[in-house]
Coordinates of C-alpha atoms in Angstrom, one line a residue:
M1 CA -109.2 14.3 -80.1
K2 CA -108.8 16.4 -83.6
E3 CA -105.4 17.8 -84.0
G4 CA -105.4 21.4 -82.7
G5 CA -108.3 20.2 -80.6
L6 CA -106.5 21.2 -77.3
L7 CA -105.5 24.6 -78.4
N8 CA -109.0 25.5 -79.6
E9 CA -111.0 24.2 -76.5
K10 CA -108.5 25.2 -73.6
F11 CA -106.3 27.8 -74.9
T12 CA -107.2 31.7 -75.3
V13 CA -106.5 34.2 -78.1
L14 CA -104.8 37.1 -76.0
P15 CA -105.2 40.6 -77.1
L16 CA -102.3 42.5 -78.8
I17 CA -101.1 44.6 -75.8
P18 CA -102.6 42.0 -72.6
D19 CA -101.8 43.2 -68.8
P20 CA -99.2 41.5 -67.7
E21 CA -100.9 40.1 -65.0
V22 CA -103.1 38.9 -67.2
L23 CA -100.6 37.5 -69.3
A24 CA -98.5 35.5 -66.4
E25 CA -101.8 34.0 -65.2
Q26 CA -102.6 32.6 -69.5
S27 CA -99.0 31.8 -69.0
D28 CA -99.2 29.7 -66.2
Y29 CA -102.4 28.1 -67.3
T30 CA -101.0 27.1 -70.6
L31 CA -97.9 25.7 -69.1
R32 CA -100.1 23.7 -67.0
Q33 CA -102.0 22.1 -69.7
L34 CA -99.0 21.3 -71.5
F35 CA -97.3 19.4 -69.2
H36 CA -100.6 18.0 -67.4
K37 CA -100.1 14.6 -68.4
K38 CA -96.4 14.3 -66.9
I39 CA -95.9 16.5 -63.8
R40 CA -98.7 18.1 -61.1
G41 CA -99.1 21.5 -62.5
H42 CA -99.3 23.7 -59.5
F43 CA -96.3 21.5 -58.5
L44 CA -94.6 22.6 -61.6
I45 CA -95.7 26.5 -61.4
D46 CA -94.0 26.8 -58.0
I47 CA -90.7 25.1 -59.0
K48 CA -90.9 27.6 -61.7
N49 CA -91.7 30.4 -60.5
Q50 CA -89.0 29.6 -57.3
V51 CA -86.5 29.2 -59.9
M52 CA -87.0 32.2 -61.7
K53 CA -86.7 34.3 -58.3
E54 CA -83.4 32.6 -57.7
M55 CA -82.2 33.6 -61.0
A56 CA -81.8 37.3 -61.8
P57 CA -83.2 38.8 -65.1
E58 CA -79.8 39.6 -66.4
I59 CA -78.9 35.7 -65.9
V60 CA -82.1 34.7 -67.7
T61 CA -81.0 36.9 -70.6
K62 CA -77.8 35.6 -70.5
Y63 CA -78.9 32.3 -71.6
Y64 CA -81.9 32.9 -73.3
N65 CA -82.0 35.3 -76.7
L66 CA -84.8 37.5 -76.0
R67 CA -84.1 40.2 -78.7
M68 CA -86.2 39.9 -81.9
T69 CA -83.8 40.1 -84.9
S70 CA -84.5 39.9 -88.6
I71 CA -83.3 36.3 -88.7
E72 CA -85.8 35.7 -85.8
M73 CA -88.7 37.8 -87.7
V74 CA -87.9 35.5 -90.8
T75 CA -87.7 31.7 -89.4
G76 CA -90.4 32.2 -86.4
I77 CA -87.4 30.6 -84.7
N78 CA -87.3 32.7 -81.0
E79 CA -86.8 31.5 -77.4
A80 CA -89.5 30.6 -75.1
P81 CA -87.2 30.2 -71.6
T82 CA -90.7 29.5 -69.5
Y83 CA -91.4 26.5 -72.0
D84 CA -87.7 25.3 -71.6
I85 CA -87.5 26.0 -68.0
C86 CA -90.5 23.9 -67.3
S87 CA -89.1 21.1 -69.8
I88 CA -86.4 21.1 -67.8
I89 CA -88.4 20.5 -64.2
T90 CA -90.6 17.9 -65.5
G91 CA -87.6 16.1 -67.3
I92 CA -85.7 16.4 -63.7
H93 CA -88.6 15.4 -61.3
R94 CA -89.6 12.3 -63.9
A95 CA -86.4 11.0 -63.8
H96 CA -86.1 11.1 -59.8
S97 CA -89.6 9.4 -60.0
I98 CA -88.9 6.5 -61.6
F99 CA -90.3 3.1 -59.9
L100 CA -91.4 5.4 -57.1
S101 CA -95.3 4.9 -55.9
K102 CA -97.5 8.1 -56.2
K103 CA -97.5 8.5 -52.4
E104 CA -93.6 8.4 -52.9
I105 CA -93.6 11.2 -55.5
R106 CA -96.2 13.2 -53.7
K107 CA -93.9 13.4 -50.7
N108 CA -91.3 14.5 -52.4
E109 CA -93.3 17.5 -54.3
I110 CA -94.0 18.7 -50.8
S111 CA -90.5 18.3 -49.3
K112 CA -89.0 21.5 -48.8
E113 CA -85.4 19.7 -49.6
Y114 CA -86.8 18.2 -52.6
R115 CA -88.2 21.0 -53.8
Q116 CA -84.9 23.2 -53.3
Q117 CA -83.0 20.3 -55.0
L118 CA -85.1 20.6 -58.1
V119 CA -84.8 24.5 -58.2
T120 CA -80.7 23.9 -58.0
E121 CA -80.6 21.0 -60.4
T122 CA -82.5 22.9 -63.2
I123 CA -80.7 26.2 -62.4
E124 CA -77.6 24.0 -63.2
K125 CA -79.3 22.5 -66.6
I126 CA -80.3 26.7 -67.6
K127 CA -76.5 27.3 -67.1
L128 CA -75.9 24.4 -69.5
R129 CA -78.3 25.1 -72.1
L130 CA -76.0 26.7 -74.7
Y131 CA -74.5 23.1 -75.2
G132 CA -77.8 21.8 -74.4
S133 CA -81.6 22.4 -74.9
V134 CA -81.0 25.2 -77.4
Y135 CA -80.1 22.8 -80.0
F136 CA -83.2 20.5 -79.1
R137 CA -86.1 20.2 -81.7
K138 CA -89.2 22.0 -80.8
K139 CA -91.4 18.9 -81.5
S140 CA -90.2 15.3 -81.3
F141 CA -91.4 13.1 -84.0
I142 CA -93.1 10.8 -81.6
Q143 CA -94.7 12.9 -78.9
E144 CA -94.0 10.3 -75.8
E145 CA -91.5 11.1 -73.5
E146 CA -89.1 13.5 -73.4
F147 CA -86.3 11.5 -72.5
L148 CA -83.4 14.3 -73.7
Y149 CA -84.4 16.5 -70.7
Y150 CA -83.7 13.7 -68.4
P151 CA -80.5 14.8 -66.3
L152 CA -78.2 12.1 -67.4
P153 CA -79.0 12.3 -71.3
Y154 CA -79.2 16.1 -71.1
E155 CA -75.3 16.0 -69.7
L156 CA -74.1 13.9 -72.1
F157 CA -75.5 16.0 -75.1
V158 CA -73.6 19.0 -73.2
I159 CA -70.4 17.2 -72.8
S160 CA -70.5 16.0 -76.5
N161 CA -70.9 19.7 -77.6
K162 CA -68.3 20.5 -75.3
I163 CA -65.7 17.8 -77.0
C164 CA -66.8 18.9 -80.5
D165 CA -65.9 22.7 -79.3
L166 CA -62.9 21.5 -78.5
L167 CA -62.2 19.3 -81.2
S168 CA -62.7 22.2 -83.6
G169 CA -60.4 24.4 -81.8
N170 CA -57.4 22.0 -81.8
P171 CA -56.8 20.8 -84.9
N172 CA -53.5 19.0 -83.3
I173 CA -55.3 16.7 -81.1
S174 CA -54.0 13.2 -81.2
C175 CA -56.5 10.6 -82.7
L176 CA -58.4 13.4 -83.9
Q177 CA -61.0 11.0 -86.0
L178 CA -61.8 8.6 -83.6
Y179 CA -62.7 11.3 -81.2
Y180 CA -65.1 12.8 -83.8
G181 CA -66.4 9.2 -84.4
V182 CA -67.0 8.3 -80.7
I183 CA -69.0 11.9 -80.4
Y184 CA -71.1 11.9 -83.7
Q185 CA -72.3 8.9 -83.0
G186 CA -72.9 9.3 -79.4
I187 CA -75.2 12.8 -80.0
S188 CA -76.5 11.2 -82.6
A189 CA -78.2 8.3 -80.9
L190 CA -79.0 10.8 -77.9
T191 CA -80.6 12.5 -80.7
L192 CA -83.0 9.5 -81.4
L193 CA -83.3 9.1 -78.2
G194 CA -85.1 12.4 -77.7
D195 CA -86.8 11.8 -80.7
N196 CA -88.4 8.5 -79.2
F197 CA -86.8 6.2 -82.0
W198 CA -85.1 4.3 -79.5
G199 CA -84.1 0.9 -81.6
T200 CA -82.2 3.3 -84.2
A201 CA -80.4 4.7 -81.4
Y202 CA -79.1 1.5 -80.4
P203 CA -76.7 0.6 -83.6
L204 CA -75.3 4.0 -83.2
C205 CA -74.5 3.2 -79.5
R206 CA -72.7 0.0 -80.9
G207 CA -70.8 2.1 -83.5
A208 CA -69.5 4.3 -80.8
I209 CA -68.4 1.6 -78.4
E210 CA -66.3 0.2 -81.1
M211 CA -64.9 3.6 -81.8
Y212 CA -64.5 4.3 -78.0
F213 CA -62.5 0.6 -78.1
K214 CA -60.3 1.9 -80.7
L215 CA -59.2 5.1 -79.2
L216 CA -58.5 3.3 -75.8
I217 CA -55.9 1.3 -77.3
L218 CA -54.6 4.2 -79.5
I219 CA -54.6 6.9 -77.3
N220 CA -51.6 4.9 -75.3
Q221 CA -49.8 4.1 -78.7
T222 CA -50.6 7.4 -80.7
N223 CA -47.4 6.4 -82.5
F224 CA -49.6 4.0 -84.3
Y225 CA -52.4 6.8 -85.3
E226 CA -51.1 7.4 -88.6
N227 CA -51.3 3.4 -89.6
Y228 CA -54.9 3.5 -88.5
E229 CA -55.5 6.6 -90.3
K230 CA -53.8 4.9 -93.5
F231 CA -56.5 1.8 -93.3
R232 CA -59.6 4.5 -93.0
E233 CA -58.2 6.1 -96.3
F234 CA -58.0 2.5 -98.0
E235 CA -61.9 2.1 -97.2
V236 CA -62.6 5.5 -98.4
M237 CA -61.0 4.3 -101.5
Q238 CA -62.4 1.1 -101.8
S239 CA -66.0 2.3 -101.1
C240 CA -65.3 4.9 -104.0
Y241 CA -64.0 2.8 -106.5
H242 CA -65.2 -0.9 -105.2
T243 CA -61.6 -2.2 -105.8
Y244 CA -58.7 -2.5 -102.9
P245 CA -55.7 -0.2 -103.6
N246 CA -52.1 -2.1 -104.6
E247 CA -50.4 -0.9 -101.2
F248 CA -53.9 -2.4 -99.4
H249 CA -53.2 -5.8 -101.3
I250 CA -49.0 -5.6 -100.4
L251 CA -50.1 -5.3 -96.7
F252 CA -52.5 -8.2 -96.9
E253 CA -50.0 -10.2 -98.3
K254 CA -47.7 -9.7 -95.1
R255 CA -50.1 -9.7 -92.4
I256 CA -48.9 -11.2 -89.2
C257 CA -52.2 -13.6 -88.9
Q258 CA -52.1 -15.5 -91.9
N259 CA -55.3 -17.6 -90.7
Q260 CA -57.5 -14.5 -91.5
R261 CA -58.4 -14.6 -94.9
Q262 CA -61.0 -12.2 -95.0
K263 CA -59.7 -9.3 -97.0
S264 CA -62.8 -6.9 -95.5
A265 CA -61.9 -7.9 -92.3
Y266 CA -58.0 -7.0 -92.9
L267 CA -59.2 -3.4 -93.9
H268 CA -61.3 -2.5 -91.2
Y269 CA -58.5 -4.0 -88.4
G270 CA -55.5 -4.3 -90.3
W271 CA -53.9 -1.3 -88.5
V272 CA -53.9 -3.5 -85.1
D273 CA -50.5 -5.5 -87.0
E274 CA -48.3 -2.7 -85.5
I275 CA -49.7 -2.4 -82.0
D276 CA -47.3 -3.9 -79.6
G277 CA -47.8 -7.5 -78.3
Y278 CA -51.2 -7.0 -79.8
H279 CA -51.3 -10.8 -81.5
K280 CA -49.5 -12.3 -78.6
I281 CA -53.2 -11.8 -76.6
A282 CA -55.9 -11.4 -79.3
K283 CA -55.2 -14.9 -81.0
Q284 CA -58.6 -15.5 -82.3
S285 CA -60.7 -13.4 -84.6
P286 CA -57.6 -10.7 -84.1
Y287 CA -59.0 -8.2 -87.2
S288 CA -62.4 -7.9 -85.3
V289 CA -63.7 -5.9 -82.5
S290 CA -63.8 -9.1 -80.3
G291 CA -59.9 -8.9 -80.6
I292 CA -59.9 -5.5 -79.6
I293 CA -61.7 -6.6 -76.8
T294 CA -59.7 -8.9 -75.7
F295 CA -56.7 -7.1 -75.9
L296 CA -58.1 -4.2 -73.8
K297 CA -59.3 -6.6 -71.3
Y298 CA -56.0 -8.0 -70.9
K299 CA -54.3 -4.5 -71.0
Y300 CA -56.8 -2.0 -69.1
T301 CA -59.1 -4.2 -67.2
D302 CA -57.7 -2.7 -63.5
K303 CA -57.8 0.5 -65.3
I304 CA -61.2 0.8 -66.8
P305 CA -63.4 -1.6 -64.8
E306 CA -66.6 -0.9 -67.4
L307 CA -64.7 -2.8 -70.1
N308 CA -67.0 -5.8 -69.2
L309 CA -70.2 -4.1 -69.1
L310 CA -69.3 -2.3 -72.4
E311 CA -68.7 -5.8 -73.8
W312 CA -72.2 -7.3 -72.7
F313 CA -74.1 -3.9 -74.2
Y314 CA -71.9 -3.9 -77.3
K315 CA -73.8 -7.6 -78.0
S316 CA -76.9 -7.0 -76.8
C317 CA -77.0 -4.4 -79.2
H318 CA -76.9 -7.0 -82.2
A319 CA -80.9 -7.6 -81.8
Y320 CA -81.3 -3.8 -82.6
T321 CA -78.7 -3.9 -85.0
H322 CA -79.4 -6.8 -87.5
G323 CA -82.2 -8.3 -85.5
S324 CA -86.1 -7.0 -85.6
I325 CA -86.6 -5.6 -82.6
Q326 CA -87.1 -1.7 -82.5
I327 CA -89.6 -0.8 -80.0
A328 CA -89.6 -2.7 -76.7
K329 CA -92.7 -2.5 -74.2
Y330 CA -91.1 -0.5 -71.6
P331 CA -89.5 2.8 -73.4
V332 CA -88.0 3.7 -70.1
L333 CA -86.0 0.3 -70.3
H334 CA -84.3 2.1 -73.2
Y335 CA -84.0 5.3 -71.9
F336 CA -81.3 3.2 -69.0
E337 CA -79.5 1.6 -71.4
I338 CA -78.7 4.1 -73.9
S339 CA -78.0 6.7 -71.0
M340 CA -75.7 3.8 -69.5
M341 CA -73.8 3.1 -72.6
L342 CA -73.3 6.6 -73.6
Y343 CA -72.2 7.3 -70.0
Y344 CA -69.1 5.2 -70.1
I345 CA -68.1 6.2 -73.4
I346 CA -68.6 9.9 -73.6
R347 CA -67.6 10.2 -70.1
G348 CA -64.5 8.3 -71.0
T349 CA -63.9 10.2 -74.1
F350 CA -64.3 13.7 -72.3
F351 CA -62.1 12.8 -69.5
L352 CA -58.9 11.8 -72.3
L353 CA -59.6 15.2 -74.2
C354 CA -59.5 17.3 -71.4
K355 CA -56.3 15.5 -70.0
E356 CA -55.1 16.1 -73.2
C357 CA -56.0 19.8 -73.4
K358 CA -54.7 20.2 -70.1
I359 CA -58.3 21.8 -68.7
E360 CA -60.3 21.1 -66.4
P361 CA -63.5 19.3 -67.3
A362 CA -65.9 22.2 -66.2
I363 CA -68.5 23.8 -68.3
N364 CA -69.5 27.3 -67.1
G365 CA -67.9 26.6 -63.5
I366 CA -69.7 23.3 -63.4
N367 CA -67.4 20.1 -63.0
M368 CA -69.3 18.1 -65.8
I369 CA -67.5 14.8 -64.4
S370 CA -69.1 15.0 -60.7
V371 CA -72.7 16.1 -62.4
I372 CA -72.9 12.9 -64.7
D373 CA -71.3 10.9 -61.9
R374 CA -74.2 12.2 -59.7
D375 CA -76.9 11.2 -62.0
F376 CA -75.6 8.4 -63.5
K377 CA -75.8 6.8 -59.6
I378 CA -79.3 7.5 -59.0
L379 CA -79.9 5.8 -62.7
K380 CA -77.7 3.0 -62.0
E381 CA -79.8 2.1 -58.7
Q382 CA -83.0 2.5 -60.6
Y383 CA -82.1 0.3 -63.2
D384 CA -80.4 -2.3 -60.9
I385 CA -84.0 -2.9 -59.4
R386 CA -85.7 -3.3 -62.8
S387 CA -88.2 -5.8 -63.2
T388 CA -91.4 -6.6 -65.6
E389 CA -93.6 -5.9 -62.3
K390 CA -91.9 -2.6 -61.4
F391 CA -92.3 -1.1 -65.1
D392 CA -95.8 -2.4 -65.3
E393 CA -96.3 -0.4 -62.1
Y394 CA -94.8 2.2 -63.6
Y395 CA -96.9 2.6 -66.3
H396 CA -99.7 2.5 -64.3
T397 CA -98.4 5.1 -62.1
N398 CA -97.9 7.8 -65.0
S399 CA -100.9 6.7 -67.3

């Protein structure tokens, strides 16, 4: 089909002042056509109408700016509530339908309990959209899945934005730059997931994991964070002038692990020399991520059980960071893995920050830890039963 063919063949041009009923019918027809490859049309419109019915008009206008200001007139950027709502509905429904047969999906679609669950979760996402879909690209670079509208990635994006808000309003937060490092890489990975650049999201997830590991060490020994900042400044100076500062040379000569002779490794991890008991635990390659992982697993495995899984994910990202793999056969596998990595990182970071700020982990009255734990459980159950046969059947069912 030629570009614009769908619009020319299936969509009609409305008069300047259309009849409201005609406008509503045409709007529903257009929405069915836009989403027809992803969700059953009548089911989508039914859920959308129920969502609108349960949300009072004043609530809708609270989360969607329907006013036409001079900015909207000049830029052409304005809100499209029904399209956004249908995107949310579609994302939630497709996420719940992974690995289900057509019969099972249809059974859900006629279930009163499932339909109400879908309405409730859609309204929940609408109440979070000022941290979420208001920032989403209107059209992704690669037109495939809209994974960013799936529940867990959507919620992780929301939490990341909330963390940025908290950081900008609290300049005296401990380990400030590490918090920013985790979230900037996390939200960048989510953005790439939304544009279907899956392979390029993995190196960012890898970087976010490394930042998170550093945060876990220093948040418990904040008196050594100043030393971390010193080495961060050394990195900036080396990058600018292509030479190591004199103070760095002095510290390098006095380094605890004399067997490690690479200045570049010490530049990135020399700050660990100040950490109590670090070198007694991380005896091999102490100035590396491997050394940090060894230290964390020894000290915090009981308190942070996901460390082993994050270590595995960190290593598995190698093929995307240094290899030639960019796109796998099954995009939904990328959705699983990227979402899981970022779940552990962003959830943990949000929990630490809320604890430091002495606030509840909530947005608009919604407990975000409970919400992401609920949706992670669903994703993890799907991930645990994955197989090539199930992936093949999934893409056959959705073709």
